Coordinates of C-alpha atoms (C1' of nucleotides) in Angstrom, one line a residue:
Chain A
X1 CA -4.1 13.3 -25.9
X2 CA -3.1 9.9 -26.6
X3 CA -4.6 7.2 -27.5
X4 CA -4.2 5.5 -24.1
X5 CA -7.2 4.4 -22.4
X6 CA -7.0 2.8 -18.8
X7 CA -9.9 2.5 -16.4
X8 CA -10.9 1.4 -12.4
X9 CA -13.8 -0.5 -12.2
X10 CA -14.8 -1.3 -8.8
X11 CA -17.1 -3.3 -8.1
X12 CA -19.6 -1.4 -5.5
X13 CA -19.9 -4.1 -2.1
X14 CA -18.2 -2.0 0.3
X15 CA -15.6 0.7 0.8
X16 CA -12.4 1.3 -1.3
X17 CA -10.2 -0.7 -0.1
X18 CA -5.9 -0.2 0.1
X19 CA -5.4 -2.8 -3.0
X20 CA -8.4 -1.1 -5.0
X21 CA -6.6 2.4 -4.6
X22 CA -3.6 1.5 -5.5
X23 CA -4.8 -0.1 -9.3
X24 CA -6.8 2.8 -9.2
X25 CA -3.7 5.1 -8.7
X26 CA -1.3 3.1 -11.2
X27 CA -4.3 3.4 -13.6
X28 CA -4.6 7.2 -12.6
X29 CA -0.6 8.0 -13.2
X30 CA -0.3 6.3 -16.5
X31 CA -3.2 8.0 -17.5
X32 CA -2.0 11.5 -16.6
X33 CA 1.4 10.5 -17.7
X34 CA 0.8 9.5 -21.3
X35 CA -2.2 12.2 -21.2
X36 CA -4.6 9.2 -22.2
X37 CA -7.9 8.6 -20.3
X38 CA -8.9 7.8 -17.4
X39 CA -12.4 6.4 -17.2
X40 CA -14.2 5.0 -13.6
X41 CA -16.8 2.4 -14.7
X42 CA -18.8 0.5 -11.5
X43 CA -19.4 -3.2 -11.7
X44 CA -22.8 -3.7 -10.3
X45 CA -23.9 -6.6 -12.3
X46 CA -24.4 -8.0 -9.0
X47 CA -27.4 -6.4 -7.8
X48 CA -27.8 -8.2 -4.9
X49 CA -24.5 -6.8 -3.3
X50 CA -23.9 -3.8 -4.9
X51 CA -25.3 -0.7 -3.0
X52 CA -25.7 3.0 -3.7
X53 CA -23.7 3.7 -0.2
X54 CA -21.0 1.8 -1.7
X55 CA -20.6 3.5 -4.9
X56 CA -20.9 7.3 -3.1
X57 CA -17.8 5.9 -0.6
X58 CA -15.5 4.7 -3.5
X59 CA -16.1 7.8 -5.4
X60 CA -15.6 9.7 -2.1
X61 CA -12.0 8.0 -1.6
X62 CA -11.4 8.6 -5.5
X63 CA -12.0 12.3 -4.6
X64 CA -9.9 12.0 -1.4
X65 CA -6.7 10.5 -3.0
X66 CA -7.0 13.3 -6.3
X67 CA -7.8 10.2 -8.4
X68 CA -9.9 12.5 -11.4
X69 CA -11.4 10.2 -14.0
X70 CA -12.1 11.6 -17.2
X71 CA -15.0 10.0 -18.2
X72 CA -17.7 8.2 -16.3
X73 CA -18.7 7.2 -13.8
X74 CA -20.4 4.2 -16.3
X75 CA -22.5 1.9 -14.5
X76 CA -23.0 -1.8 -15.8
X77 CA -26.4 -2.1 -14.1
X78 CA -27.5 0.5 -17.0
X79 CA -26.3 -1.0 -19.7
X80 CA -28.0 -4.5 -19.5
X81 CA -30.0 -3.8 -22.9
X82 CA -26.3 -3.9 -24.8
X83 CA -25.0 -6.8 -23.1
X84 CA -28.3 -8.8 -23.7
X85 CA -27.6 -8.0 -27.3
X86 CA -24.2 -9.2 -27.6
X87 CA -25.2 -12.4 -25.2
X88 CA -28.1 -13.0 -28.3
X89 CA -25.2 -12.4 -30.8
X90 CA -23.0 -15.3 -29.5
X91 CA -26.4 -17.2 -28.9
X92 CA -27.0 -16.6 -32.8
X93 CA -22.9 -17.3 -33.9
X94 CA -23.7 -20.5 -32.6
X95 CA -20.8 -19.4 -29.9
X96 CA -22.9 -19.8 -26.8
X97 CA -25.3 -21.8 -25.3
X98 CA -28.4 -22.4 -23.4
X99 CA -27.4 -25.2 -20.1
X100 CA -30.1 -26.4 -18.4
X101 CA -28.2 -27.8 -15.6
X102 CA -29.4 -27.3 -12.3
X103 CA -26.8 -26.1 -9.7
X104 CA -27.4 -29.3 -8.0
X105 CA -26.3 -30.8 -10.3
X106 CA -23.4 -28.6 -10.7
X107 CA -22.3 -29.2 -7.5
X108 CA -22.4 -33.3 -8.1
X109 CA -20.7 -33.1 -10.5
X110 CA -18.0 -30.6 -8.9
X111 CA -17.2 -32.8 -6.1
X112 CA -17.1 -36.0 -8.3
X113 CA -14.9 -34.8 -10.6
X114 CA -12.8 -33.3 -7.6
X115 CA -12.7 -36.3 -5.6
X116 CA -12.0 -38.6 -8.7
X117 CA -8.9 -36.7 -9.3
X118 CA -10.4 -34.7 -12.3
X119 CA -10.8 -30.7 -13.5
X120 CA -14.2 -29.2 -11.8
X121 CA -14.9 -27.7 -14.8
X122 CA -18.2 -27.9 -16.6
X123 CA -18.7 -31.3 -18.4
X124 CA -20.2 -30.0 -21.5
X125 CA -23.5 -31.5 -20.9
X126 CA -25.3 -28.6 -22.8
X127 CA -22.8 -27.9 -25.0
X128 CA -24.6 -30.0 -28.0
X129 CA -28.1 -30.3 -27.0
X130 CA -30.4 -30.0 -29.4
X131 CA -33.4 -28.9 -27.5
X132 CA -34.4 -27.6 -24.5
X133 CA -35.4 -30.0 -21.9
X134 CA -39.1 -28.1 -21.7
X135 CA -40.2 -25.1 -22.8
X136 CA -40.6 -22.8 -19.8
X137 CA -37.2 -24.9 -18.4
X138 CA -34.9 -22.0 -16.5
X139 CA -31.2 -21.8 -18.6
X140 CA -28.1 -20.1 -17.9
X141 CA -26.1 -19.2 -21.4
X142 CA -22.5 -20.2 -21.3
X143 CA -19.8 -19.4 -23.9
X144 CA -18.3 -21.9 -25.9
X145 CA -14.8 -22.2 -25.3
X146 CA -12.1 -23.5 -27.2
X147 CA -11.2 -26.9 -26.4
X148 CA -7.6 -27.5 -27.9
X149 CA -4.5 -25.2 -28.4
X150 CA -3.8 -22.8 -26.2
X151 CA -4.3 -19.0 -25.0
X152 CA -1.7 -16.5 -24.3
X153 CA -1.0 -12.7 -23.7
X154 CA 2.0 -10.7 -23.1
X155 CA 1.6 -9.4 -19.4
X156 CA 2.8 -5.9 -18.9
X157 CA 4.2 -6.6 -15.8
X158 CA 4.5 -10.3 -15.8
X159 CA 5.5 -11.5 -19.8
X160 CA 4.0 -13.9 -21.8
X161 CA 1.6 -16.2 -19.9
X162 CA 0.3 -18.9 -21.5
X163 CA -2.5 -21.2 -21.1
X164 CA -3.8 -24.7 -22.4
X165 CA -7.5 -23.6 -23.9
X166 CA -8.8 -27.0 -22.0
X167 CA -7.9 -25.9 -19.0
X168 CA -10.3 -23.0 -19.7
X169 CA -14.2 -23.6 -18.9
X170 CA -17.5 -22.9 -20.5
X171 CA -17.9 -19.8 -18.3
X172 CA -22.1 -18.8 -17.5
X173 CA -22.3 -15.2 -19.5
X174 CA -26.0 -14.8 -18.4
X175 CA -27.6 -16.1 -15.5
X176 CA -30.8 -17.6 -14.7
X177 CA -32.0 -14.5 -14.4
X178 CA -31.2 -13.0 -17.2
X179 CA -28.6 -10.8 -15.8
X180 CA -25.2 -10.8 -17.4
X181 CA -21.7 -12.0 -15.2
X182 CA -18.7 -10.3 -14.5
X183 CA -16.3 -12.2 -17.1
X184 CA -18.3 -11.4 -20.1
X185 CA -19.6 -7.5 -19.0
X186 CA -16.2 -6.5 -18.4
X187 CA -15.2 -7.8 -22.0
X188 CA -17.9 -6.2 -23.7
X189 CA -17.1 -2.9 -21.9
X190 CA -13.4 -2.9 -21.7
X191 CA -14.2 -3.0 -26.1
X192 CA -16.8 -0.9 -26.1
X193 CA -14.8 2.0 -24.2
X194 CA -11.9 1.5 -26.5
X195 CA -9.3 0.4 -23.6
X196 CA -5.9 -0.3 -24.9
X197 CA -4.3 -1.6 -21.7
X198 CA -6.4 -3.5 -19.0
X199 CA -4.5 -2.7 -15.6
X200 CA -6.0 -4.4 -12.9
X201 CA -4.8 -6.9 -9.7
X202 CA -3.3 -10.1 -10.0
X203 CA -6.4 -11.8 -9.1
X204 CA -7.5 -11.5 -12.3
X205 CA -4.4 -13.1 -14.7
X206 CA -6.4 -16.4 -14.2
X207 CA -10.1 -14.6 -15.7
X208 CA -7.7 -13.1 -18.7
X209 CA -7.6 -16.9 -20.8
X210 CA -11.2 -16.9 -20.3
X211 CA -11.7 -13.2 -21.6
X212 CA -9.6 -13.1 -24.6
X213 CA -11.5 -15.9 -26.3
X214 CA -14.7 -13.8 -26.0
X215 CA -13.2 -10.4 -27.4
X216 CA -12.4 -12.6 -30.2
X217 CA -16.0 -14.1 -30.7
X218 CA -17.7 -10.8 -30.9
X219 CA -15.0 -9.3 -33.3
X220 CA -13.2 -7.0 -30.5
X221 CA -9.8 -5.7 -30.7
X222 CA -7.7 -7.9 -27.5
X223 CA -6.0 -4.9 -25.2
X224 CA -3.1 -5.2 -23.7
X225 CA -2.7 -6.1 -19.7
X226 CA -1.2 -5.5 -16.7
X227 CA -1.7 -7.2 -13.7
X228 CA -0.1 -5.8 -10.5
X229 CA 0.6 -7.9 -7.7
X230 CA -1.2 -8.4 -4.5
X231 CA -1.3 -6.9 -1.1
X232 CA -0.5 -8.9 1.7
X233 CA -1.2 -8.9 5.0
X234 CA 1.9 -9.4 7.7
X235 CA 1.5 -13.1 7.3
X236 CA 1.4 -13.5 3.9
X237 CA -1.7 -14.0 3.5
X238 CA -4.1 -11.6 1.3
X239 CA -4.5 -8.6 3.0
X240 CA -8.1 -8.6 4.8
X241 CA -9.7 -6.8 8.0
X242 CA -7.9 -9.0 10.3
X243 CA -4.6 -7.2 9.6
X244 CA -6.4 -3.7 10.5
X245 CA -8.0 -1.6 8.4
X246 CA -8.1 -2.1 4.8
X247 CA -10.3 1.0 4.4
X248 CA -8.7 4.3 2.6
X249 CA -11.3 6.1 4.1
X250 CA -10.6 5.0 7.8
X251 CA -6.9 6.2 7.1
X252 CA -8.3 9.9 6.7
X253 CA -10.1 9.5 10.0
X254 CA -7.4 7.9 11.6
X255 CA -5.1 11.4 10.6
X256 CA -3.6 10.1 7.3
X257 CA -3.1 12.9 4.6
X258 CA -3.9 11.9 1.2
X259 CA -0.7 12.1 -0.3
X260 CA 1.2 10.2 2.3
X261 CA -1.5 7.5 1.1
X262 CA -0.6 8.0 -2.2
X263 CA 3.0 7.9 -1.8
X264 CA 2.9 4.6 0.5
X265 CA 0.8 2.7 -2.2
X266 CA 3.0 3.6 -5.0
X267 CA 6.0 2.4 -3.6
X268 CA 4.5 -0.7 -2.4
X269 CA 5.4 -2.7 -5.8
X270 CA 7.1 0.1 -7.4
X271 CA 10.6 1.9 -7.3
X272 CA 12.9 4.7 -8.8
X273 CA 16.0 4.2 -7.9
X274 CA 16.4 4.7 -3.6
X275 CA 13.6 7.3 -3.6
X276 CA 11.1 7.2 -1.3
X277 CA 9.7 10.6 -1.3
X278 CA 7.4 11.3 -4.3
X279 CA 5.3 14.4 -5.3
X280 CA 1.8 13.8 -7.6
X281 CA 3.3 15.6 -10.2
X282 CA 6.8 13.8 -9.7
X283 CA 4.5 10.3 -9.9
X284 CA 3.3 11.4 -13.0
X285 CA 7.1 12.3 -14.6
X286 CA 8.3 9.0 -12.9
X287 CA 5.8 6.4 -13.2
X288 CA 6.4 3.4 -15.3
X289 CA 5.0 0.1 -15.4
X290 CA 8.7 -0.9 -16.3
X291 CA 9.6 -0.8 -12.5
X292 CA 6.3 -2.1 -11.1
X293 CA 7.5 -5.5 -9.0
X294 CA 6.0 -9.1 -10.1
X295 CA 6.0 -10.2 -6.3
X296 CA 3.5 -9.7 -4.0
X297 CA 4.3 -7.0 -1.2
X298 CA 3.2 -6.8 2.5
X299 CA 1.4 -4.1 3.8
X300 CA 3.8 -1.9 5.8
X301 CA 1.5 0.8 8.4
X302 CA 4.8 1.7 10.1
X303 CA 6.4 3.0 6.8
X304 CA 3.1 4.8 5.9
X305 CA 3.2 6.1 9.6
X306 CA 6.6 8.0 8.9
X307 CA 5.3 9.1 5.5
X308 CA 2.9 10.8 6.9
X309 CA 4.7 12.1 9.6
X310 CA 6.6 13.7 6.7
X311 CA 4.1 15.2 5.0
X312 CA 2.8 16.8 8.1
X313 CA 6.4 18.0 9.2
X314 CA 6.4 19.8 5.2
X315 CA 3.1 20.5 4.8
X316 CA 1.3 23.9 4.5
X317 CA 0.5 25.2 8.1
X318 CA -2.8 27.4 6.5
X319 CA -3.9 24.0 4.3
X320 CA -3.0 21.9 7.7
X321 CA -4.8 24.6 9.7
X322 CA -7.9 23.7 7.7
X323 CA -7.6 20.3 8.3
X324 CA -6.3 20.3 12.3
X325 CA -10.1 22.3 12.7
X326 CA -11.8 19.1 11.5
X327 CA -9.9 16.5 13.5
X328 CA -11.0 19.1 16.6
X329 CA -14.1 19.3 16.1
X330 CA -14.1 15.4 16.3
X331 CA -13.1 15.2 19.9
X332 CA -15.3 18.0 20.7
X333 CA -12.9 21.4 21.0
X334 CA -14.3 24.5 19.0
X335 CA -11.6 26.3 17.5
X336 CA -13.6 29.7 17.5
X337 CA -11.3 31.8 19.9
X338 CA -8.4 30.1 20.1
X339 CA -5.1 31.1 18.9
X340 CA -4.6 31.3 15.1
X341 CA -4.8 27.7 13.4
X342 CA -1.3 28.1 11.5
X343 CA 0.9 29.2 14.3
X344 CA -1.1 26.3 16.1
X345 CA -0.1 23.6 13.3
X346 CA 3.5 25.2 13.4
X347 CA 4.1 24.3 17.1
X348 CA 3.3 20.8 16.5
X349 CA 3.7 19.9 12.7
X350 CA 7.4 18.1 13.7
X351 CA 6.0 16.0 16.8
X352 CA 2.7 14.9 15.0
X353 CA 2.6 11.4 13.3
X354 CA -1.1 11.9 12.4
X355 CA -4.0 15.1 12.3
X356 CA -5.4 12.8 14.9
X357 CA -2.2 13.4 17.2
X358 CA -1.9 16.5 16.2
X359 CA -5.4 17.3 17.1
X360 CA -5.5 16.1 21.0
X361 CA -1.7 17.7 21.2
X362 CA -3.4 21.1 20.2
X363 CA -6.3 20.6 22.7
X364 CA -5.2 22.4 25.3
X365 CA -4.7 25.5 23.1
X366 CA -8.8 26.1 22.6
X367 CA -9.8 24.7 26.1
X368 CA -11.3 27.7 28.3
X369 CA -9.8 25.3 31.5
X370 CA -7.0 23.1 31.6
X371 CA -7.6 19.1 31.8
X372 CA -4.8 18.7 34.6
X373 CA -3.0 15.0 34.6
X374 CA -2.8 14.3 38.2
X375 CA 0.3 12.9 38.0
X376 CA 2.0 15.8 36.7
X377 CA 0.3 17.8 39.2
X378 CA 1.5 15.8 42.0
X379 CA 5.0 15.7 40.4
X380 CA 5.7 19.9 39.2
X381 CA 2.7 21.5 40.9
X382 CA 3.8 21.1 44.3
X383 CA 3.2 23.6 47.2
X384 CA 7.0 24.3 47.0
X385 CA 7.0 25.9 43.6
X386 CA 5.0 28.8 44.5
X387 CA 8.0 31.3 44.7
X388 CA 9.3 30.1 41.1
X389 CA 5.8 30.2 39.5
X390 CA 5.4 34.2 40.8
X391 CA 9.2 34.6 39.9
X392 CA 7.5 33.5 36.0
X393 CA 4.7 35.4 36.6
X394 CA 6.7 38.8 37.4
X395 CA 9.0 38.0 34.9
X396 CA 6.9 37.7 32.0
X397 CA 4.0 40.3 32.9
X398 CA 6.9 43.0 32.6
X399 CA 8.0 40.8 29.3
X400 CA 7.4 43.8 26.5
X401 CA 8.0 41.6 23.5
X402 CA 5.7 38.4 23.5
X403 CA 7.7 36.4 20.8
X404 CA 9.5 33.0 21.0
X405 CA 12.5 35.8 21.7
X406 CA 10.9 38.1 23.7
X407 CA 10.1 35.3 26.5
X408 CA 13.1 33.8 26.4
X409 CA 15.0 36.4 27.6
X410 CA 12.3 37.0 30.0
X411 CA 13.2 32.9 31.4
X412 CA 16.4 33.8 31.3
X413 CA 15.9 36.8 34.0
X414 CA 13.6 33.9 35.8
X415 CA 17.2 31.7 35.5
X416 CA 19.2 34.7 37.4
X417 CA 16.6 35.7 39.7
X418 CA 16.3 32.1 40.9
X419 CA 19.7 30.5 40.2
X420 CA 17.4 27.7 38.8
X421 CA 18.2 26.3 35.2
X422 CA 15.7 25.9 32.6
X423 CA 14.7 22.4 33.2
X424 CA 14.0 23.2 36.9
X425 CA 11.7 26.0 35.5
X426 CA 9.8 24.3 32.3
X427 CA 8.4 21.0 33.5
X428 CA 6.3 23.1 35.9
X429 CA 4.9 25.9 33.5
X430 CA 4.5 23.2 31.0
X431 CA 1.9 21.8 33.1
X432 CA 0.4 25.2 34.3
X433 CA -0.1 26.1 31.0
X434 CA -1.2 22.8 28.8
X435 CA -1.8 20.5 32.1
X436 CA 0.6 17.6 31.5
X437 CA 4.2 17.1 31.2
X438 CA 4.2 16.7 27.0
X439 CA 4.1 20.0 24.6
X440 CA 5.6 22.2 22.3
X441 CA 8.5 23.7 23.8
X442 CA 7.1 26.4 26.0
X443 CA 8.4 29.5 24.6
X444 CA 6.1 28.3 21.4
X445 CA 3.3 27.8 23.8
X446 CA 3.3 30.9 25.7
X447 CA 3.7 32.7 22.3
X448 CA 0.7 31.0 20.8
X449 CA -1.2 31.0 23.6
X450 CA -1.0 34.9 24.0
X451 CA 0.1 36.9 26.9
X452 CA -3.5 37.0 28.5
X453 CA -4.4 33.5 28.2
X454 CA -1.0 32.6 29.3
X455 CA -1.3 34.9 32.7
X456 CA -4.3 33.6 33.5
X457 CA -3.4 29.8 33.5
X458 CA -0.1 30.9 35.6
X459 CA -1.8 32.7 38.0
X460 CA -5.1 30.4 38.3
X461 CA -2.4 27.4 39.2
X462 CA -1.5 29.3 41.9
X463 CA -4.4 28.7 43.7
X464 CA -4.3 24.8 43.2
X465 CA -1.0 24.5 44.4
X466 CA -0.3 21.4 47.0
Chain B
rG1 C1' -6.0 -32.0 -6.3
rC2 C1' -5.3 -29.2 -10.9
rG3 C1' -3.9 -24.5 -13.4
rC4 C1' -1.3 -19.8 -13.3
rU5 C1' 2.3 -17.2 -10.8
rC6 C1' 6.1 -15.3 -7.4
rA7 C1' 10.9 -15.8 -4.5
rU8 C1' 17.3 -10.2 -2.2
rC9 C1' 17.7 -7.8 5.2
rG10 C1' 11.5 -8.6 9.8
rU11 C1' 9.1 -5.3 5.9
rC12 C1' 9.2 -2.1 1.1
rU13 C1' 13.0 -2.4 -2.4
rA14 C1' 18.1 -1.3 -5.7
rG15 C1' 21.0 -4.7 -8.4
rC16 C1' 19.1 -9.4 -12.3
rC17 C1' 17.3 -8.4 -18.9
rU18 C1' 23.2 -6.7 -21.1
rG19 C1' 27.2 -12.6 -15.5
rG20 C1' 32.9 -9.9 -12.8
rU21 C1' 32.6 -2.7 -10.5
rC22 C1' 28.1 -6.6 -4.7
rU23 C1' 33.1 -8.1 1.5
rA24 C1' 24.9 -6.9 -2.0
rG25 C1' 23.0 -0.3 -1.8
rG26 C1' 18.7 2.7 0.1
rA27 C1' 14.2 3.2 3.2
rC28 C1' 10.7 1.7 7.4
rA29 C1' 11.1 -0.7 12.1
rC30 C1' 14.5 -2.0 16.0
rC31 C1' 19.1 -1.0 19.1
rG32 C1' 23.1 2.5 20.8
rC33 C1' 25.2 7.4 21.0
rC34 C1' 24.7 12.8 20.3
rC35 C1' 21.5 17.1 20.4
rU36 C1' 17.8 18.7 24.2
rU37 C1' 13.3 22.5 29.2
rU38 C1' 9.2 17.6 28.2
rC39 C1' 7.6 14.9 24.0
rA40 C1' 9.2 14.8 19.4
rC41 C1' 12.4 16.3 15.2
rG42 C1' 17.3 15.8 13.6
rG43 C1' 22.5 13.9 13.3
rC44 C1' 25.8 9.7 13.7
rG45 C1' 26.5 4.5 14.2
rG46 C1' 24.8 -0.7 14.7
rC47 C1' 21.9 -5.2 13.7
rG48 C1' 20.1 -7.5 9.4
rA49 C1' 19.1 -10.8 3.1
rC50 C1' 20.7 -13.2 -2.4
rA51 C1' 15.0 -19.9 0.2
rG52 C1' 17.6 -24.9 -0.7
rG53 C1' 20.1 -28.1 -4.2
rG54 C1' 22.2 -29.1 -8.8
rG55 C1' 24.1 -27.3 -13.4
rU56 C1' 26.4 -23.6 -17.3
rU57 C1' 30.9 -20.5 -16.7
rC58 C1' 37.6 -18.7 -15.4
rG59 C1' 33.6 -16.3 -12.5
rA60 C1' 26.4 -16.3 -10.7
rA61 C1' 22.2 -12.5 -6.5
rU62 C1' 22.4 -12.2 -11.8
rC63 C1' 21.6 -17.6 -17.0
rC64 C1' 19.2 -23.0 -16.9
rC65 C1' 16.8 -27.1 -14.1
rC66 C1' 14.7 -29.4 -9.8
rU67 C1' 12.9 -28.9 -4.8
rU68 C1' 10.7 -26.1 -1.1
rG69 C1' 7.7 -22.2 0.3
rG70 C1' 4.0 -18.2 -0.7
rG71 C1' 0.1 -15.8 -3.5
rC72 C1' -4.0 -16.2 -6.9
rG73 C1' -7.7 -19.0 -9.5
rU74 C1' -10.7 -23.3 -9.8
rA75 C1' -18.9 -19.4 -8.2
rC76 C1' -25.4 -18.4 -11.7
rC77 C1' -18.8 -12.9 -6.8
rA78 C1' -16.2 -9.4 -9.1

RNA sequence: GCGCUCAUCGUCUAGCCUGGUCUAGGACACCGCCCUUUCACGGCGGCGACAGGGGUUCGAAUCCCCUUGGGCGUACCA
């Protein structure tokens, strides 16, 4: 174990999204690489937004991707006692405030400053009250930052960044309602987890100024950080639903294996060298934040298309087996007494981009009768091929070894008998057998499909021929 | 507007720190050819970039400056 500490704290409004699992995977690898920890704290200070459904579908993608955490999950909305305390603390230090300010008034004072040329930072009105306006008057607490110098941190990924302290704002740490904000909870737990390096998105090198100041004020070692850049969308702009789907989770229903997931998002932003194909355990060897990109990347579905195609062209036929049963069962085909899911997967694992492809290409396999496409009927079923599809039938009933071999050399008698080639003979028990004019090749297919099953589909053609 | 930040093929990137080995390498996509019983896979080949302008230097993709463009932030969201 060393003494590394990294977390993902998502906040729980809605699904993980691509950008989220890809911190949460640089987080993950440098945590398994450095054997530190890897903690998964959710940020539901905003209880208006923040929903149970949400937090079981980010921890279902965590699962999903192979993202353990190794402590957690923490979640802010029960631990409002200690922020309360520290929020008192800086009240007592003198380092925070009460502002009475309405929002209203906020707002004037916004848009004033904006259209007057000016910062629409808070003005300070509060900052050296003495008293409250009224008793029972509602307040916000803000935290009193520091007006001249100037802030800066060593980025991880980015260098030293620096900022002029009156840039910075008297950020609101407690709301009206007595609920703490984002920039001053994720302080007081980043310190009170013992993080030593804050990896998060790029969004946030602008909130880091505003952070450091506060570890300071209650006493707190400053981590170190690294902020990863942005996705993008294929404009340029920040990646968002209009580009497609920005859901992890939809990529697992759309066919997408975990690890082609996993390999697209590390390599968006990160390189070794030309490699492109990376195992878990190679991530874990390989990763660096050394070689993690400052530039924001665009998101890519074509290249994580052919990833995945890879991963299904190598992956395990009994683990893709499992997995091909599920997609099935989504468009409605029971697997029950079909052919054997492996030697199913193995007919199609190097024509399938996705378990969804893969799924209504293996269809036909489980279907007690054969969807026909009438176009392929039309075209190879014809009236005229009767001779050619008893020739097959003959041919292959007397076949005595019903392997990929076996029927091959039954085809080729077929060839002889008929003085037909091959490709006069396929297209035609292609479509007897699967019902359109795309498959396996169909020595595969008759092998898979079994000699009975097989027969029967030859010979029931016969009777719908044209 | 202001602040922060980024900038190599359409896209992801190698190279940049430690200038010359870069007529800039790889991958996805695209195009062509080959293989082929369909669809794919695969093999081979092609197209294609140092944002622009100054400077430093014998020499710059590599160092410096400016411009332009992009991203992020500027909430009682996170």
């Amino acid at each position: 174990m060393s003494d590394l500490r990294v977390r993902f704290a998502p906040s729980p409004t809605g699904y993980l999204h691509i950008g989220g699992a890809r911190t949460a995977l640089f987080n993950y690898l440098l945590a398994r690489k450095e054997k530190g920890t890897f903690i998964l704290r959710i940020e539901d200070t905003d209880v208006a937004r923040s929903t149970q459904e949400s937090v079981d579908a980010i921890l279902q993608a965590m699962q999903w991707l192979g993202f353990s955490h190794d402590e957690g999950p923490f979640y802010q909305s029960e631990r409002f006692d200690l922020y309360r305390s520290k929020v008192q603390q800086l009240l007592e230090n003198g380092q925070a405030y009460r502002c009475y300010c309405t929002q209203e008034e906020l707002n004037a004072k916004r848009e004033a400053a904006l259209k007057s040329g000016g910062k629409p930072k808070y003005d300070g009105t509060c900052r050296n009250r003495t008293a409250a306006p009224s008793a029972d008057a509602p307040f916000v607490v803000r935290f009193k930052s520091p007006l001249d110098g100037e802030t800066t941190f060593v980025d991880r990924i980015k260098g030293p960044i620096t900022f002029r302290n009156e840039e910075l704002d008297d950020i609101i740490i407690q709301r009206t309602d007595g609920t703490p904000t984002y920039n001053f909870v994720v302080v007081v737990d980043d310190a009170e987890m013992g993080l030593t390096l804050i990896v998060r998105g790029d969004d946030h090198v602008n909130n880091t100024p505003r952070q450091i100041p506060i570890y300071r004020a209650l006493g707190y070692p400053v981590p170190e950080f690294a902020h990863v850049p942005m996705i993008l969308g294929a404009d340029k702009s920040r990646l968002s639903k209009r580009h497609g789907a920005t859901s992890v989770m939809a990529y697992r229903d759309m066919g997408y294996l975990p690890e082609a997931m996993v390999n697209y998002l590390v390599r968006l932003g990160w390189s070794f060298g030309d490699q492109e194909i990376f195992s878990m355990d190679e991530l874990v060897e390989k990763f660096s934040l050394d070689n993690v990109g400052k530039a924001a990347g665009v998101f890519n579905p074509e290249k994580l298309l052919w990833l995945n195609a890879h991963y299904i062209k190598t992956g395990d036929p009994e683990r893709l087996g499992e997995l091909l049963k599920e997609y099935l069962a989504n468009i409605g085909v029971d697997v029950a007494n079909g052919p054997a899911l492996p030697s199913v997967v193995k007919t199609l694992q190097e024509r399938s981009h996705t378990m969804v492809e893969m799924a209504e290409g293996a269809a036909f396999y489980f279907r007690n009768e054969v969807v026909f496409d009438d176009d392929a009927v039309a075209k190879f079923l014809t009236i005229d091929k009767r001779p050619l599809l008893e020739s097959v039938i003959r041919s292959l009933e007397e076949c005595a070894d019903w392997t990929h071999d076996g029927i091959s050399l039954a085809f080729k008698q077929v060839m002889e008998d008929t003085g037909l080639k091959l490709g006069k003979i396929g297209p035609s028990v292609r479509v007897a057998l699967v019902g359109g004019t795309t498959s396996p090749g169909i020595f595969e297919v008759l092998e898979v499909l079994g000699r009975k099953v097989s027969l029967q589909r030859l010979e029931n053609v016969l009777t719908i021929l044209k």
